[in-house]
CSV table of C-alpha atoms and ligand atoms in Angstrom, one decimal:
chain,number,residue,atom,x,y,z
S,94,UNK,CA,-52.0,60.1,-12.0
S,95,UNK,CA,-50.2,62.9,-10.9
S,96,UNK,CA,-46.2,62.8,-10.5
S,97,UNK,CA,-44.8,65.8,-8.2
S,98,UNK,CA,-41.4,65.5,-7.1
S,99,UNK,CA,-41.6,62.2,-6.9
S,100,UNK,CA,-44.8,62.3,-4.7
S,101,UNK,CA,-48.1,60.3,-6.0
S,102,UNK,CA,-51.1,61.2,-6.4
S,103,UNK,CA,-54.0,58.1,-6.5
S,104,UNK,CA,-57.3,58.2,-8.2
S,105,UNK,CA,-60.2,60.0,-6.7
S,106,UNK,CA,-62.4,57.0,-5.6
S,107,UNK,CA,-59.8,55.0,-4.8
S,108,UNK,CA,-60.3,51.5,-2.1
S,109,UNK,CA,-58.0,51.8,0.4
S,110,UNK,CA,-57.9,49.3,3.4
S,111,UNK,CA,-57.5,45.7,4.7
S,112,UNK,CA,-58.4,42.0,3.9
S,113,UNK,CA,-58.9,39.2,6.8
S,114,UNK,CA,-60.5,35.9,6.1
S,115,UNK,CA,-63.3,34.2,8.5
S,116,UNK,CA,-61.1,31.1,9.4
S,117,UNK,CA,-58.3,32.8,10.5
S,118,UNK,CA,-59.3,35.9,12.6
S,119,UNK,CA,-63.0,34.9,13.5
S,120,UNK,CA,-62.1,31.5,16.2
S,121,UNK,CA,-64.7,28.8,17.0
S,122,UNK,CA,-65.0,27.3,13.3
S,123,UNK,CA,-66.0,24.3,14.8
S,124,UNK,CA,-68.2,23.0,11.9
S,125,UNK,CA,-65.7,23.3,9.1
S,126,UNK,CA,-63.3,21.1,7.4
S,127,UNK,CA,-60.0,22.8,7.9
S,128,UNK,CA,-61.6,23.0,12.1
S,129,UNK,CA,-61.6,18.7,11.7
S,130,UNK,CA,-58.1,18.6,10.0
S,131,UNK,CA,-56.7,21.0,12.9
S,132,UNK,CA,-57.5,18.5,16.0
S,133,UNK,CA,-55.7,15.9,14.1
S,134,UNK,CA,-53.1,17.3,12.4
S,135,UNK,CA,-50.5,17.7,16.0
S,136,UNK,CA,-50.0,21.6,14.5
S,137,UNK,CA,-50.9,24.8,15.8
S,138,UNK,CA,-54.9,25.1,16.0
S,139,UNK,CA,-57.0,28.3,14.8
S,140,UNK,CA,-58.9,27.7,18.8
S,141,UNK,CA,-59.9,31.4,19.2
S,142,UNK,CA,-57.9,33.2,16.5
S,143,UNK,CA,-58.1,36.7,17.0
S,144,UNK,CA,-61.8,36.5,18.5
S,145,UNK,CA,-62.9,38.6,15.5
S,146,UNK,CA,-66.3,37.2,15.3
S,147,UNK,CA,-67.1,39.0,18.6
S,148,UNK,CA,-65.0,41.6,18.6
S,149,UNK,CA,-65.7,43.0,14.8
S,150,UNK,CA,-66.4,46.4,16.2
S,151,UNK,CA,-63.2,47.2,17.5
S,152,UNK,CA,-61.7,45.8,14.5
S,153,UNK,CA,-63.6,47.9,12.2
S,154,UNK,CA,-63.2,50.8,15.1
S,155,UNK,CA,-59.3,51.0,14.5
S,156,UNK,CA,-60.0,50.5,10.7
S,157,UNK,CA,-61.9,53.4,10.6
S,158,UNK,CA,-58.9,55.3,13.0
S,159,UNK,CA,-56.7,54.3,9.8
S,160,UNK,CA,-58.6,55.6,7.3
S,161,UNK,CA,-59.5,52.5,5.2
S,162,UNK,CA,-62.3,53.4,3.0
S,163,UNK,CA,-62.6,49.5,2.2
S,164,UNK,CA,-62.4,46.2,4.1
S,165,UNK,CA,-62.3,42.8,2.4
S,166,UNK,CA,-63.7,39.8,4.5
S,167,UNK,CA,-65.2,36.4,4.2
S,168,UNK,CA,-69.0,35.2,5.6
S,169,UNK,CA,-67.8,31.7,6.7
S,170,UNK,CA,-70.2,28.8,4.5
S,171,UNK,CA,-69.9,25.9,7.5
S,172,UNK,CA,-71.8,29.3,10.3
S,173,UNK,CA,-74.3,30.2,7.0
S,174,UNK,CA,-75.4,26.2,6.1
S,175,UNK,CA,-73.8,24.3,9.4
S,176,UNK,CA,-76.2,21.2,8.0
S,177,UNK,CA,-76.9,20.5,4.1
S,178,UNK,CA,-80.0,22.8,3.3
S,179,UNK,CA,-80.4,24.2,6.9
S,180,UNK,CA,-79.1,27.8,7.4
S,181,UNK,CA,-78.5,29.7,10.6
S,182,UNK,CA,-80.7,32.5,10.6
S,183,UNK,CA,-78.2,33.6,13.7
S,184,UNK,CA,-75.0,33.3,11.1
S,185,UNK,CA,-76.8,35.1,8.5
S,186,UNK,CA,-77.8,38.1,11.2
S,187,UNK,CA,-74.3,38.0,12.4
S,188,UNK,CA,-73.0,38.6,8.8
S,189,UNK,CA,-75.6,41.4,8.0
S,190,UNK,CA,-74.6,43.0,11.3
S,191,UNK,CA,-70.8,42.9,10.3
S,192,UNK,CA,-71.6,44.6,7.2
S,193,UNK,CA,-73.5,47.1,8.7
S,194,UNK,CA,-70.9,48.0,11.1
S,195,UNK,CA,-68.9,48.5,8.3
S,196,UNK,CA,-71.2,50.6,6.3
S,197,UNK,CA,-71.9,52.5,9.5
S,198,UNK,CA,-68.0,53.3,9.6
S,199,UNK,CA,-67.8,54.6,6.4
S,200,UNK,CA,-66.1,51.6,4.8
S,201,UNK,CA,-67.0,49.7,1.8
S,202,UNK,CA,-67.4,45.8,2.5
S,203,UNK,CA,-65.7,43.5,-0.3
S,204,UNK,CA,-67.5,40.0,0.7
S,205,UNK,CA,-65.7,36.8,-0.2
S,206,UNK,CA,-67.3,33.8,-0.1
S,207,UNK,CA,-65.4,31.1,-0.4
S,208,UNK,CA,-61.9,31.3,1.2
S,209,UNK,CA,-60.0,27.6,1.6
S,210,UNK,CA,-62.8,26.3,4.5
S,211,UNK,CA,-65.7,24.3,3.8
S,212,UNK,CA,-68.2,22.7,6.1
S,213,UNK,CA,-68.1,19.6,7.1
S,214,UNK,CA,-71.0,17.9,6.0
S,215,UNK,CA,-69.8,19.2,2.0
S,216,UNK,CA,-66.2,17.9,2.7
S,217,UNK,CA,-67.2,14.1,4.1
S,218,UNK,CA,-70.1,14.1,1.0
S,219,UNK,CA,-67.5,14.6,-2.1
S,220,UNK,CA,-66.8,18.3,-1.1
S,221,UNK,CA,-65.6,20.5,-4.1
S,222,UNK,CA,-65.0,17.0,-6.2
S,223,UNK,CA,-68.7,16.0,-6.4
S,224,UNK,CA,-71.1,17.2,-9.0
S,225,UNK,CA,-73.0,18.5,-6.8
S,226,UNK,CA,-70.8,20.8,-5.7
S,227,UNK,CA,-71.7,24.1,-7.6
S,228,UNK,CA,-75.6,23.6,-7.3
S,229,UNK,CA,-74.2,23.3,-3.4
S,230,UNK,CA,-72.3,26.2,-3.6
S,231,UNK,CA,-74.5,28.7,-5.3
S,232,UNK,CA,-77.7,27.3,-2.7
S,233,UNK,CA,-75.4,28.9,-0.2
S,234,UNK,CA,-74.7,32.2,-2.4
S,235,UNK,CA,-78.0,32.7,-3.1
S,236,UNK,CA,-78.9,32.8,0.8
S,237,UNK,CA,-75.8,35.4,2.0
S,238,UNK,CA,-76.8,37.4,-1.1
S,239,UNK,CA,-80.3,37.8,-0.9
S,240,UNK,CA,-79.7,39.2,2.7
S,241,UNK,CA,-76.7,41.2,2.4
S,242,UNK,CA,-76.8,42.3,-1.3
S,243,UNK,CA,-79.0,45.8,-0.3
S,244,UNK,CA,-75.5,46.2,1.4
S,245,UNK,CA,-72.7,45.1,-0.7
S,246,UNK,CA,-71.2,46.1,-3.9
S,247,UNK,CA,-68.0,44.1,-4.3
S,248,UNK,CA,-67.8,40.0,-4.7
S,249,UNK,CA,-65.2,37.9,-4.3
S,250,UNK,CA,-66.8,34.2,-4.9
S,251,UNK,CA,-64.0,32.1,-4.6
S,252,UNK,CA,-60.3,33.0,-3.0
S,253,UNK,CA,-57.3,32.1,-5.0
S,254,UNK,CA,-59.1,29.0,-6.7
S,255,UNK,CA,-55.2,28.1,-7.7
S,256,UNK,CA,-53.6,28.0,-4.9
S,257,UNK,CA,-57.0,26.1,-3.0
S,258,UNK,CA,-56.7,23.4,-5.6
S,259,UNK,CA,-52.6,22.7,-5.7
S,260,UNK,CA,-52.5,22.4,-2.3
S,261,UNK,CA,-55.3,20.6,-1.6
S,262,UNK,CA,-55.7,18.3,-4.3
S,263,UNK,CA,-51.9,18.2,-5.8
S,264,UNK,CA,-49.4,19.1,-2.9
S,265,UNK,CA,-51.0,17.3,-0.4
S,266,UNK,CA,-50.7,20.0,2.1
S,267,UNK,CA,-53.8,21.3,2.8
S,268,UNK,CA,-57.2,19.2,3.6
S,269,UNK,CA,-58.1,16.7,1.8
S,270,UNK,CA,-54.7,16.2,1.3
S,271,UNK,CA,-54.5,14.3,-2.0
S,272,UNK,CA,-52.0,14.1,-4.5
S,273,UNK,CA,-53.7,14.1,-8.0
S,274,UNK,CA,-53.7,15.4,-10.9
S,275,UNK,CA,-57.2,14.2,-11.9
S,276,UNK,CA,-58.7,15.0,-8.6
S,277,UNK,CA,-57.1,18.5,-8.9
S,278,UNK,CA,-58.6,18.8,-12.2
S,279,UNK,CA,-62.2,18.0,-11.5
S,280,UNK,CA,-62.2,20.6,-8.4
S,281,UNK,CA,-61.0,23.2,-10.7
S,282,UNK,CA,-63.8,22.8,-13.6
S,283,UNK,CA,-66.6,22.5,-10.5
S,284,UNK,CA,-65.0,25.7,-9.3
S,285,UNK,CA,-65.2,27.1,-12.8
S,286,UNK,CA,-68.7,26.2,-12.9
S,287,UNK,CA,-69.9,27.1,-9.4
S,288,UNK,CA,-67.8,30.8,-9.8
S,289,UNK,CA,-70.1,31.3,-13.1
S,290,UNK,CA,-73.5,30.3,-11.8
S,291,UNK,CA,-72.8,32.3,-8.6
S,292,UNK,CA,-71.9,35.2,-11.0
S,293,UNK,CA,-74.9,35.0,-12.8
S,294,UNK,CA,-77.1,34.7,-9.9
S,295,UNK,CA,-75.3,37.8,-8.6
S,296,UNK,CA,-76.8,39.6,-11.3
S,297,UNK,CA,-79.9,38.1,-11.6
S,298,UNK,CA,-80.4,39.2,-7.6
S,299,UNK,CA,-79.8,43.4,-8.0
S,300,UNK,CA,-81.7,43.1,-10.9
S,301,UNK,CA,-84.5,41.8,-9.4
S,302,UNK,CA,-84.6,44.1,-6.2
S,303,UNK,CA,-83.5,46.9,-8.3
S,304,UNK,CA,-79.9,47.3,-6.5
S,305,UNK,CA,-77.0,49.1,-8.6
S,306,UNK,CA,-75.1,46.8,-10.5
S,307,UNK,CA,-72.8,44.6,-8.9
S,308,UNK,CA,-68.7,44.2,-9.4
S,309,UNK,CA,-67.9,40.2,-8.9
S,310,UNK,CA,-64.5,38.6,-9.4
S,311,UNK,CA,-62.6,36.1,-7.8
S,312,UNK,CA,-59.2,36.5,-5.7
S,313,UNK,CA,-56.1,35.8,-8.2
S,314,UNK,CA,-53.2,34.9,-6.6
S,315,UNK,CA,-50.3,35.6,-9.1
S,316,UNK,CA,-46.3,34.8,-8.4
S,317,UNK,CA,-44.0,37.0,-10.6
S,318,UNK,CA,-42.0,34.1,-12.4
S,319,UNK,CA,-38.5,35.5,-13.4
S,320,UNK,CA,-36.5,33.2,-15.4
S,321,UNK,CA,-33.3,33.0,-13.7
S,322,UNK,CA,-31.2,32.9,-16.9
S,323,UNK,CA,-31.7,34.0,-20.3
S,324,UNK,CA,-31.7,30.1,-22.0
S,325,UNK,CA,-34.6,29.1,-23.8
S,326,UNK,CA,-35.9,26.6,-20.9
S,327,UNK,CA,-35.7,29.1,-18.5
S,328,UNK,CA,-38.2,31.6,-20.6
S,329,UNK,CA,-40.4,28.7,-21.6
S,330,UNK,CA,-41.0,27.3,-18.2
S,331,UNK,CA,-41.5,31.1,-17.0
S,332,UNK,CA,-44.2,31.5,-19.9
S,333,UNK,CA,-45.9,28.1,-19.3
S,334,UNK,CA,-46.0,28.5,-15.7
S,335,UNK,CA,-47.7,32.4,-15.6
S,336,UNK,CA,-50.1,30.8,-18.5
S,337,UNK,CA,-51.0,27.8,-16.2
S,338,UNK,CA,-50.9,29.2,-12.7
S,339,UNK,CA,-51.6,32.5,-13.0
S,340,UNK,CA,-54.1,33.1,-16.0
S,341,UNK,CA,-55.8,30.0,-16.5
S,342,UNK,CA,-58.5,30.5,-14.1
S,343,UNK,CA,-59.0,34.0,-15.1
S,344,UNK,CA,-59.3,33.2,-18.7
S,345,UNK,CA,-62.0,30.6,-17.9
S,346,UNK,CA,-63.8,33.1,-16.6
S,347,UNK,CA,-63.2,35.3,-19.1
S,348,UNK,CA,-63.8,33.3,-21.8
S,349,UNK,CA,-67.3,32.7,-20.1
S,350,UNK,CA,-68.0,36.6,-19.7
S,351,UNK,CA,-68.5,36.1,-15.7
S,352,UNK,CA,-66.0,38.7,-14.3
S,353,UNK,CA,-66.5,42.5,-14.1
S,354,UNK,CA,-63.2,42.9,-12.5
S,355,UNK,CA,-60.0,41.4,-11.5
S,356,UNK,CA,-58.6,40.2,-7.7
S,357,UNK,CA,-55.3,40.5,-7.5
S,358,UNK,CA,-53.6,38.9,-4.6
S,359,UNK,CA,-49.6,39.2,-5.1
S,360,UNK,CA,-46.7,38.3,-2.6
S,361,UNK,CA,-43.8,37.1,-3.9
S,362,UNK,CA,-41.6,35.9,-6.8
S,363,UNK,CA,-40.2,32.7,-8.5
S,364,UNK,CA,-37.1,32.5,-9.9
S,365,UNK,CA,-37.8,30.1,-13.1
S,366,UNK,CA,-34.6,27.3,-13.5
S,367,UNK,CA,-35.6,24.2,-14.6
S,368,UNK,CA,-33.0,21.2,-14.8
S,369,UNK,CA,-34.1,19.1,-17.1
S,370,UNK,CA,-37.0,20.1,-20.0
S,371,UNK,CA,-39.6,17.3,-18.0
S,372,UNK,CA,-42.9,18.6,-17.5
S,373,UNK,CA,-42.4,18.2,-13.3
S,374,UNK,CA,-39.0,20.3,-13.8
S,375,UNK,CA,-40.4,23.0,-16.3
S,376,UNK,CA,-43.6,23.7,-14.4
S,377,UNK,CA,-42.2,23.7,-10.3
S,378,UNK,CA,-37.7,24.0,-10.2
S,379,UNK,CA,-36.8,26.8,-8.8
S,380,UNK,CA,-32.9,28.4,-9.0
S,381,UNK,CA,-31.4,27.1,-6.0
S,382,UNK,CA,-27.9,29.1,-6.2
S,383,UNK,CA,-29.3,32.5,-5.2
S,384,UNK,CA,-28.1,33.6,-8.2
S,385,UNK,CA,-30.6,37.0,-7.9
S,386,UNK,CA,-31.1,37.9,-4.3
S,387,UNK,CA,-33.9,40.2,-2.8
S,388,UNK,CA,-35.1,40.4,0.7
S,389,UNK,CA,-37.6,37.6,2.1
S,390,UNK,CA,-40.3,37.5,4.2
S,391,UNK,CA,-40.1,35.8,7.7
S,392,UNK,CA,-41.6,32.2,5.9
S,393,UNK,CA,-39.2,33.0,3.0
S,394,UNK,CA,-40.7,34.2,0.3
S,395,UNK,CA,-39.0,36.6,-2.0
S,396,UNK,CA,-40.1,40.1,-1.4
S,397,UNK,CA,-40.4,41.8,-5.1
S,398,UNK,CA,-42.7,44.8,-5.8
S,399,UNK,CA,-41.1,45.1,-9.5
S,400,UNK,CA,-43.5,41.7,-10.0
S,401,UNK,CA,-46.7,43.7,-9.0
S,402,UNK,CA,-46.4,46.4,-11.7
S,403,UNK,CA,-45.0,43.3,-14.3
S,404,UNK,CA,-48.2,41.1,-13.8
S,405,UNK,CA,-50.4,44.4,-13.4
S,406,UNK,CA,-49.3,45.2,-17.2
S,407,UNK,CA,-50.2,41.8,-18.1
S,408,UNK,CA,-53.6,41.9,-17.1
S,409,UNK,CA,-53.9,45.0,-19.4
S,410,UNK,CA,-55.0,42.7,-22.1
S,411,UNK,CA,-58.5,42.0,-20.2
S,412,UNK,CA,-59.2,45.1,-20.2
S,413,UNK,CA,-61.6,44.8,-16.9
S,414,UNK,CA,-60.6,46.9,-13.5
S,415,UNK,CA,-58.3,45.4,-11.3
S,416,UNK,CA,-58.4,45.3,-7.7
S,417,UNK,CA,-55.1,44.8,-5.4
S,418,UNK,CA,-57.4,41.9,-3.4
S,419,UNK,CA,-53.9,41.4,-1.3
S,420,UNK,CA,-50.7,42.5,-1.0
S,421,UNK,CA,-48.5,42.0,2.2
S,422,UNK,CA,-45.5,40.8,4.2
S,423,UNK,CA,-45.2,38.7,7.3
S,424,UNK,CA,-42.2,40.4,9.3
S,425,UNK,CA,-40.5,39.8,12.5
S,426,UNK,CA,-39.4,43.9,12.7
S,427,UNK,CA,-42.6,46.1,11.7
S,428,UNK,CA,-39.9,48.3,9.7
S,429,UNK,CA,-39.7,46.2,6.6
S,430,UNK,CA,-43.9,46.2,6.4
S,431,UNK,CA,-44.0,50.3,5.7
S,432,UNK,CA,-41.3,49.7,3.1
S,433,UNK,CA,-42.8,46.5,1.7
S,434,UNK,CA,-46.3,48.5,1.6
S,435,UNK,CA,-44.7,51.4,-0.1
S,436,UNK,CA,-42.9,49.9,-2.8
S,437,UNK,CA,-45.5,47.8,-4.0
S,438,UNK,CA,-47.7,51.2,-4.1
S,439,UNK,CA,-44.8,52.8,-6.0
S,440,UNK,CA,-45.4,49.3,-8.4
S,441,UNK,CA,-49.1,49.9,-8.6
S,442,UNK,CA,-49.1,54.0,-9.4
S,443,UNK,CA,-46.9,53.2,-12.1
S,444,UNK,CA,-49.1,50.8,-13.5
S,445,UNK,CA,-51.7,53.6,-13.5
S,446,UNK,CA,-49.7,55.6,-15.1
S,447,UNK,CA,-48.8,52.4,-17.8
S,448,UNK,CA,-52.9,52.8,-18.0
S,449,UNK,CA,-54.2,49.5,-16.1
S,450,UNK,CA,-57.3,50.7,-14.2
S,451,UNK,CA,-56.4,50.1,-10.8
S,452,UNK,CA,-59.5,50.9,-8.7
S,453,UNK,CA,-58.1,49.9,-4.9
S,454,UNK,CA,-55.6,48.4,-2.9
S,455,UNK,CA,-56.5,46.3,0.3
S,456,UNK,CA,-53.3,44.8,2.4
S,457,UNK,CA,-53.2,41.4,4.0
S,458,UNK,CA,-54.1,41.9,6.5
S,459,UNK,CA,-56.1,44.3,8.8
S,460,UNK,CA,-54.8,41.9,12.0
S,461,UNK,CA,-51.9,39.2,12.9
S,462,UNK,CA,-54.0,36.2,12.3
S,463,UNK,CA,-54.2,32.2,11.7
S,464,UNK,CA,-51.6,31.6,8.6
S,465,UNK,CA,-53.3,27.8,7.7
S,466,UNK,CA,-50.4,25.0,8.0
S,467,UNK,CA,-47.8,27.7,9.7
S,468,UNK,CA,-50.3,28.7,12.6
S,469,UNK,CA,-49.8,31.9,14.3
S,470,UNK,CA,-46.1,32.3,13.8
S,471,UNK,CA,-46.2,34.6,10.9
S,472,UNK,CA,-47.0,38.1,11.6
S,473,UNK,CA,-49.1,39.8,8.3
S,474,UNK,CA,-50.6,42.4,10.4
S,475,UNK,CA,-51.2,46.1,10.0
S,476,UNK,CA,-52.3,45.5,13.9
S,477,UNK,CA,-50.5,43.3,16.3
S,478,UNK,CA,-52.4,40.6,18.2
S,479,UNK,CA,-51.8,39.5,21.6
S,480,UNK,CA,-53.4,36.2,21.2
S,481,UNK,CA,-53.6,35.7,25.1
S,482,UNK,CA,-55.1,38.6,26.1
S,483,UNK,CA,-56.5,39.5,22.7
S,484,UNK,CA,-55.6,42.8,22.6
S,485,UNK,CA,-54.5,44.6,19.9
S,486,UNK,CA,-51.6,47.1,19.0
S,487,UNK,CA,-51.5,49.4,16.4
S,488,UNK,CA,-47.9,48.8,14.7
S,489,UNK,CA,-46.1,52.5,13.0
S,490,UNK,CA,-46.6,50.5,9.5
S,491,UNK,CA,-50.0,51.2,9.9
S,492,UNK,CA,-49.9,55.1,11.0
S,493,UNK,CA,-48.0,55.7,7.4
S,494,UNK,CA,-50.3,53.4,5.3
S,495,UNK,CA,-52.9,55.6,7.1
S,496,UNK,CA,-51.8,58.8,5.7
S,497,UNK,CA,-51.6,57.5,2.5
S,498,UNK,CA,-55.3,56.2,3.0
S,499,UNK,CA,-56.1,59.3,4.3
S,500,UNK,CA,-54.7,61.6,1.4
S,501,UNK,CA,-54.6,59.7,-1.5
S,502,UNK,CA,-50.9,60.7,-2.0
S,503,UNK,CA,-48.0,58.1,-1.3
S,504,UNK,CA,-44.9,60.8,-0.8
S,505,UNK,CA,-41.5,60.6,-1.9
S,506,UNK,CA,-39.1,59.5,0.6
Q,609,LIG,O1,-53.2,34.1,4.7
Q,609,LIG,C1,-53.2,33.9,3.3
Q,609,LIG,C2,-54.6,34.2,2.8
Q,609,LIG,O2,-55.6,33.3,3.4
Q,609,LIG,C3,-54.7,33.9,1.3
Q,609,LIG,N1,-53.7,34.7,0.6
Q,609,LIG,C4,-52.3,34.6,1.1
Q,609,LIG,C5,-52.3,34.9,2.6
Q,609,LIG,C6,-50.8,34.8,3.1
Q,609,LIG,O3,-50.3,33.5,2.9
């Protein structure tokens, strides 16, 4: 890491680019579970999202005007297997010709495949609560990666397995909607177990056509959690809370040797304050008296780059590559993105120079797109979506992210 005046300088080799996820930019997810949930639900609808799954080329056409060297995106299970055991030769071409086009461009594809959706026929038959569910899951794998491994280097099995399971088996927010501990705790271990198998299988695939070895992870989402005040309860709740939702998963994993690098998708902080030293206090109050305020986000989250370069120095320990998986702001004014996206690069190049081996950064997202339970409303995007029209605009946060894409070097001012 070089440090000029203030300007810096990222490693040669570096990913640079953009993350989007089937469900919300592709449109027509008709056989998934989150597509059911929608048409009941009296919210906003994905419908047509952004159209992507016809219109990758442009997509990847103004990716390539940017200068991403990388794009993350998810194949979409319920288009690969829309019936148990029956895959879609047409979905499977469609997703080999969407990593082509990326290859074509110049840009490295970083495949997910598991990102919050699930087909239906999984979701009404036990879904990620059943046994079955990793043998399911890996039968799947197996079929995307035998056809697009030749292709792709970088994995992503399963995005932000946390924040999948508390919302969709605790919180009740999300579909299935249920409230329970247990549930929540059996969809975790069968996530556990389906990441590994798919892991191994990974493996087991390059070897056997002879393909370079392989980088699979899963997508981490981390909060910085800032105890609001000094006291004991506020440091313990912080500790037990980065322990439980932030590193649990990964140690799993690592505990099971089945990662060869870390996703790191980061957004926002907590400030730690629990009332009372009960376990529903210490592990979700937050301080309600603004005591330490930072800029938000249009949905209100607290915007806080200083938490990308504190969690990045905790996952020093593993001592495995780290990839910025995420990273981004929904905004009303495009202004607050550039400075958003700078500062947390200013967070990550110092975490380089603190030694953690950051190999790439990819910002959520490429386009505006279908944000789950809040619809279209927020606006992550490095391009602007006219979701009538479908056009897209270019915003100015994306012409300076594109310099530093293009040079490597994040300047001073
Ligand atoms: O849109 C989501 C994405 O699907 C997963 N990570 C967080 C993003 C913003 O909420």
């Amino acid at each position: 890491m070089c440090y000029t005046s203030g300007m810096k300088k990222f490693p040669d080799g570096f990913l640079w680019g953009a993350a989007t996820a089937a469900h919300q930019v592709e449109g027509g997810n008709i056989g998934s579970d989150w597509w059911e949930w929608e048409q009941t639900r009296g919210r906003e609808r994905s419908g047509d999202a952004c159209r992507h799954y016809e219109l990758y080329e442009r997509d990847f056409d103004l990716a390539r005007s940017l200068h991403h060297n990388a794009h993350r995106l998810s194949v979409e299970w319920a288009r690969v297997e829309p019936q148990e055991g029956r895959f879609s030769d047409d979905a499977l071409k469609h997703y080999a010709e969407v990593v082509l086009a990326l290859k074509d461009r110049g840009i490295e594809p970083v495949v997910t495949l598991h990102h919050f959706t699930n087909p239906l026929w999984f979701a009404r038959d036990g879904g990620w609560e059943d046994r079955r569910a990793p043998g399911r899951f890996l039968r799947y794998c197996d079929a995307v990666v035998r056809i697009l491994g030749k292709h792709v280097r970088y994995w992503i099995t399963i995005n932000e397995p946390t924040i999948y399971v508390s919302h969709s088996f605790l919180f009740g927010v999300w579909p299935p909607q249920a409230r329970s501990l247990w549930r929540m705790w059996r969809v975790s271990r069968n996530m556990v177990r389906a990441h590994v198998a798919v892991f191994r299988m990974i493996h087991q695939v390059c070897r056997d056509f002879g393909l370079r070895e392989p980088a699979v992870s899963i997508a981490q989402h981390m909060t910085a959690l800032v105890p609001c005040g000094s006291g004991l309860r506020c440091r313990f709740a912080s500790w037990l809370r980065h322990k439980i939702f932030n590193e649990s998963f990964v140690d799993a994993l690592v505990r099971r040797r089945a990662l060869d690098f870390i996703g790191l998708n980061y957004y926002s902080r907590q400030l730690v304050e629990p009332s009372n030293w009960g376990i529903r206090s210490l592990l979700s109050d937050v301080c309600r008296e603004n005591h330490r305020p930072v800029p938000k986000n249009s949905v209100g989250w607290d915007i806080y780059p200083e938490g990308l370069y504190e969690l990045l120095l905790k996952l020093k320990k593993y001592d495995l590559p780290v990839m910025i998986a995420e990273n981004g702001i929904c905004a009303e004014e495009d202004a607050s993105r550039w400075i958003f996206i700078r500062d947390h690069l200013r967070s990550v190049s110092r975490a380089i120079g603190a030694g953690v081996p950051v190999t790439g950064y990819l910002y959520w997202s490429l386009l505006d797109n279908f944000e789950w339970e809040k619809g279209f409303g927020p606006r992550f995007g490095l391009v602007e979506m006219n979701y009538r029209t479908f056009e897209r605009k270019v915003r100015p946060s994306a012409l300076k992210y594109a310099e530093v894409c293009r040079t490597g070097v994040l300047s001073a001012e």
